[in-house]
PDB file of C-alpha atoms in Angstrom:
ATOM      1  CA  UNK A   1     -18.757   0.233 -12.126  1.00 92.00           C
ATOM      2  CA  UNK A   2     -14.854   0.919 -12.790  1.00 96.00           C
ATOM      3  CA  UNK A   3     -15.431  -0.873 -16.653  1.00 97.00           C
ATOM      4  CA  UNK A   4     -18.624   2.020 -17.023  1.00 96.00           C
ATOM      5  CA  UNK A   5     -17.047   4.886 -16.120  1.00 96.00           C
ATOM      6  CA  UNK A   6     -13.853   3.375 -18.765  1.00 97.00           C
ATOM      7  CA  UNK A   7     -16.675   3.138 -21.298  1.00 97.00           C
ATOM      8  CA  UNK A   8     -17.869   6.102 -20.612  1.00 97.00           C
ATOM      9  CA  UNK A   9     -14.425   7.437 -21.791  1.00 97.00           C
ATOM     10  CA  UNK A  10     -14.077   5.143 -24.221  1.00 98.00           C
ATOM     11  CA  UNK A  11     -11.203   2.830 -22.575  1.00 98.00           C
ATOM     12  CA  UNK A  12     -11.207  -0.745 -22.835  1.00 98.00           C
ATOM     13  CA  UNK A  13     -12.814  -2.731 -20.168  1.00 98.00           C
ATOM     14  CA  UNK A  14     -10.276  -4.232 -17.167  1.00 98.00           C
ATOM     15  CA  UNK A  15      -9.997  -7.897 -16.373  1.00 98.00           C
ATOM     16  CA  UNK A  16     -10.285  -9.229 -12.996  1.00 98.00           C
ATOM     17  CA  UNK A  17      -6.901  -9.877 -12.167  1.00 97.00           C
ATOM     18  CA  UNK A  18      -7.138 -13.111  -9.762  1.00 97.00           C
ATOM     19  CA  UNK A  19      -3.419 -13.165  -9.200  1.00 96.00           C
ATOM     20  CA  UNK A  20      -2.839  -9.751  -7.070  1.00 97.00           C
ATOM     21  CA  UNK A  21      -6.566 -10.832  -5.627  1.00 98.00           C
ATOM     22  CA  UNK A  22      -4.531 -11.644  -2.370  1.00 97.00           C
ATOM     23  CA  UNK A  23      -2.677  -7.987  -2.857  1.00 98.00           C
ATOM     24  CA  UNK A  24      -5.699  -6.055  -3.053  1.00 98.00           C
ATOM     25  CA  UNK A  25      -7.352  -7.546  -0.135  1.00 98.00           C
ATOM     26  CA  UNK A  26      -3.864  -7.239   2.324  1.00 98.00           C
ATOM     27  CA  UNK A  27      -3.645  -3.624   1.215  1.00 98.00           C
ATOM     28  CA  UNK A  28      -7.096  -3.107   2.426  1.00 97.00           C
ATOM     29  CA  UNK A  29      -6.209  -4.852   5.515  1.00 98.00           C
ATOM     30  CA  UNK A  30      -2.621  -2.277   6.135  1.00 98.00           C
ATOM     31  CA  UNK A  31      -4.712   1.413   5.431  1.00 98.00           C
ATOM     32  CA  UNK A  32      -7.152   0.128   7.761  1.00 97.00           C
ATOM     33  CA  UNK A  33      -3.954   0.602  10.522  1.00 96.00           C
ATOM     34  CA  UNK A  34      -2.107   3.523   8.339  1.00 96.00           C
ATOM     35  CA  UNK A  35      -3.924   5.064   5.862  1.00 97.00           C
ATOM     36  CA  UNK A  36      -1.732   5.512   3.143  1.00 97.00           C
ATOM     37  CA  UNK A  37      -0.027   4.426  -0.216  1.00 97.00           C
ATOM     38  CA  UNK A  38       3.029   3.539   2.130  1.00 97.00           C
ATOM     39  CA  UNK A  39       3.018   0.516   3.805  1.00 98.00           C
ATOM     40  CA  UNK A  40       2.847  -0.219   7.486  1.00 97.00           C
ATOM     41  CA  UNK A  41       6.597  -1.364   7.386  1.00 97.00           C
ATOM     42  CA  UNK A  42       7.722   1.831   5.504  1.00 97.00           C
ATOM     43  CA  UNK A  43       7.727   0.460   1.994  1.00 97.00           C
ATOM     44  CA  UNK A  44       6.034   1.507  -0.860  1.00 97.00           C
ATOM     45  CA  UNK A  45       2.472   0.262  -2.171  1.00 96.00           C
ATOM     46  CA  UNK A  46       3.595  -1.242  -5.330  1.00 96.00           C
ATOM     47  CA  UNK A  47       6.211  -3.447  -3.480  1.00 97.00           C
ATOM     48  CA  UNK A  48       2.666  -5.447  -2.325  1.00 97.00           C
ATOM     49  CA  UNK A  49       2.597  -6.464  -6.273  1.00 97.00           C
ATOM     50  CA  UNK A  50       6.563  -7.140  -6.966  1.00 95.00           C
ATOM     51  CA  UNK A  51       6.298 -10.431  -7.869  1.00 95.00           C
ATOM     52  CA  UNK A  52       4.170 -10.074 -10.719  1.00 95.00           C
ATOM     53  CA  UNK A  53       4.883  -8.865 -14.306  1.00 92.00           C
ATOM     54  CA  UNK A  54       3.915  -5.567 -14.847  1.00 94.00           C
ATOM     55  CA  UNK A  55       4.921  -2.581 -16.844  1.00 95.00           C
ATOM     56  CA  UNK A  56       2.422  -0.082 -15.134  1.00 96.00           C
ATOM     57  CA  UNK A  57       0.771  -0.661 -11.570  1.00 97.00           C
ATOM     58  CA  UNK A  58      -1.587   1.944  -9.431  1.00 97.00           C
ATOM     59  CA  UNK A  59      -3.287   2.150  -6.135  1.00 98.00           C
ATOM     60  CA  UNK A  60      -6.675   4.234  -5.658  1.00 98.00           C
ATOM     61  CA  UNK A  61      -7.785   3.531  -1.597  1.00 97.00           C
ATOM     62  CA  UNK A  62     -10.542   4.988   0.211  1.00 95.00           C
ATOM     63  CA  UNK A  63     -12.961   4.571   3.950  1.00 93.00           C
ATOM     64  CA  UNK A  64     -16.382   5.066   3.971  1.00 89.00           C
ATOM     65  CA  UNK A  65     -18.897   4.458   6.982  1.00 85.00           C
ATOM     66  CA  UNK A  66     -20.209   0.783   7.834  1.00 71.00           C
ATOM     67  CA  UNK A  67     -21.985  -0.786   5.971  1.00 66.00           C
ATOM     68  CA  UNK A  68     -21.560   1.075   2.676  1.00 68.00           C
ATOM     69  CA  UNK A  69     -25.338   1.377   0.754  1.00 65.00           C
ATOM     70  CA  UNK A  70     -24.500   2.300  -1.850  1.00 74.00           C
ATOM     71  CA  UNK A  71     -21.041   0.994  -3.853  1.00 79.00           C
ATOM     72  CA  UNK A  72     -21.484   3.504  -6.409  1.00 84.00           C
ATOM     73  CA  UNK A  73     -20.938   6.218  -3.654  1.00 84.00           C
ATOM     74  CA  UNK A  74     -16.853   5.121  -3.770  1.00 87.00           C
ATOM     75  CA  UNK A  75     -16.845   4.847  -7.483  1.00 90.00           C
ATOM     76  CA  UNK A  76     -18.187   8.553  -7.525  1.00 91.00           C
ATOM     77  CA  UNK A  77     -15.491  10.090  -4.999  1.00 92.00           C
ATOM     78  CA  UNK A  78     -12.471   8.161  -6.899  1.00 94.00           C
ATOM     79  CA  UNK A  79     -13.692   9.917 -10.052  1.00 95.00           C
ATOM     80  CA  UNK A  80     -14.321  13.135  -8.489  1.00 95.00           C
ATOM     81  CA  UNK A  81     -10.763  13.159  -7.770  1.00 96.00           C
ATOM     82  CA  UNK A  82      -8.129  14.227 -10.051  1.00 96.00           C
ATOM     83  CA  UNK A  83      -5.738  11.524  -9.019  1.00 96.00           C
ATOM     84  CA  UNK A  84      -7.763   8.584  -8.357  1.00 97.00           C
ATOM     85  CA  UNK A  85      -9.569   9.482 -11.912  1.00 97.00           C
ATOM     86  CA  UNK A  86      -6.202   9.235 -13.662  1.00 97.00           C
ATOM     87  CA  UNK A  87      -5.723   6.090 -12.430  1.00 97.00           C
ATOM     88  CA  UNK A  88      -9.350   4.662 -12.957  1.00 98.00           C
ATOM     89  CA  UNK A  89      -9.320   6.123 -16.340  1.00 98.00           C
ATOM     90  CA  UNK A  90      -5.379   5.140 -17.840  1.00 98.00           C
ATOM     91  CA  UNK A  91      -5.264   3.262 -20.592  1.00 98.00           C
ATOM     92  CA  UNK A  92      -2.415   1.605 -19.683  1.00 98.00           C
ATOM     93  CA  UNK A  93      -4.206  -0.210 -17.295  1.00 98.00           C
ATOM     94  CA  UNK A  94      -5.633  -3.687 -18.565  1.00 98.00           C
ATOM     95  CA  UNK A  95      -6.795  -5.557 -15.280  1.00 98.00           C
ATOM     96  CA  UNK A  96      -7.579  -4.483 -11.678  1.00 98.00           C
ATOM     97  CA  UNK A  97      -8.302  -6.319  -8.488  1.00 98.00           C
ATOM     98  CA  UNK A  98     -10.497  -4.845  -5.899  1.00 96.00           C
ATOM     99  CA  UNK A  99      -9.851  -5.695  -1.638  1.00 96.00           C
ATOM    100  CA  UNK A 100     -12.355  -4.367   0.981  1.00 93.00           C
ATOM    101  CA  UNK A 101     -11.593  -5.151   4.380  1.00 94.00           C
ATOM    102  CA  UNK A 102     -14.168  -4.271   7.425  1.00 92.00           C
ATOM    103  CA  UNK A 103     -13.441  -2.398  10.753  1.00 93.00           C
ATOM    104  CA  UNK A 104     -14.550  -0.754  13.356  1.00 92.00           C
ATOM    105  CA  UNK A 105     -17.636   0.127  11.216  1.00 90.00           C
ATOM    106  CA  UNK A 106     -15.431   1.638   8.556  1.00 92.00           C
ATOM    107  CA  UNK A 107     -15.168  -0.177   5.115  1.00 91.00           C
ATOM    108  CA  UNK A 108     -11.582   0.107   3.451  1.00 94.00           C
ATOM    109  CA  UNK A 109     -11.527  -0.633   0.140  1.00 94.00           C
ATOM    110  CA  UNK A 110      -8.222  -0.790  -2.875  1.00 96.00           C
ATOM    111  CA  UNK A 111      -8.256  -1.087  -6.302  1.00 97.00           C
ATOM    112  CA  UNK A 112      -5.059  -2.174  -7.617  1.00 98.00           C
ATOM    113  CA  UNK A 113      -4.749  -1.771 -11.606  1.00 98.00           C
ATOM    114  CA  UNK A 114      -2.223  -3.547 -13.633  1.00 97.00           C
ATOM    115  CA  UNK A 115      -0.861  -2.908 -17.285  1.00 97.00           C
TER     116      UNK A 115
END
């Protein structure tokens, strides 16, 4: 759904990135305890990606009622907001990786784009 709305706009499709795979899915995990692009221990959200080689990295994150229906219901608020749009729609960007995590009948779900 990220690669339509990308081809909508006429942006190159993202690869799955199975290297931050492991990122995606423990950021999921830490906004389900502190919502937020800063960590749990105070650092920021790009430090979860450090390792890797990257000139550009960005973090969309959002909650959504248990079980979620309807996936396309997340893609829609990201790209109804100005930030998360940017992010979705950079060209900079050439892979993502996408982590849900479950809890407490709230769905957290990150998308974590590289470039």
């Amino acid at each position: 759904m990220t690669n339509k709305a990308r081809q909508e706009n006429n942006l190159p499709a993202l690869t799955y990135n199975k290297d931050i795979q492991d990122a995606a899915d423990l950021r999921a995990k830490e906004i389900s305890t502190k919502f937020s692009h800063t960590r749990p221990d105070g650092s920021s959200c790009h430090t979860v990606v450090e390792k890797f080689d990257y000139k550009v990295t960005g973090e969309n994150l959002i909650m959504a009622d248990n079980p979620i229906s309807e996936p396309e219901i997340l893609l829609d608020t990201w790209m109804n907001s100005e930030g998360h749009r940017a992010n979705i729609l950079l060209a900079d960007y050439t892979s993502i990786a996408i982590g849900l995590y479950e809890k407490n009948d709230v769905t957290y779900a990150v998308q974590i784009f590289m470039g």
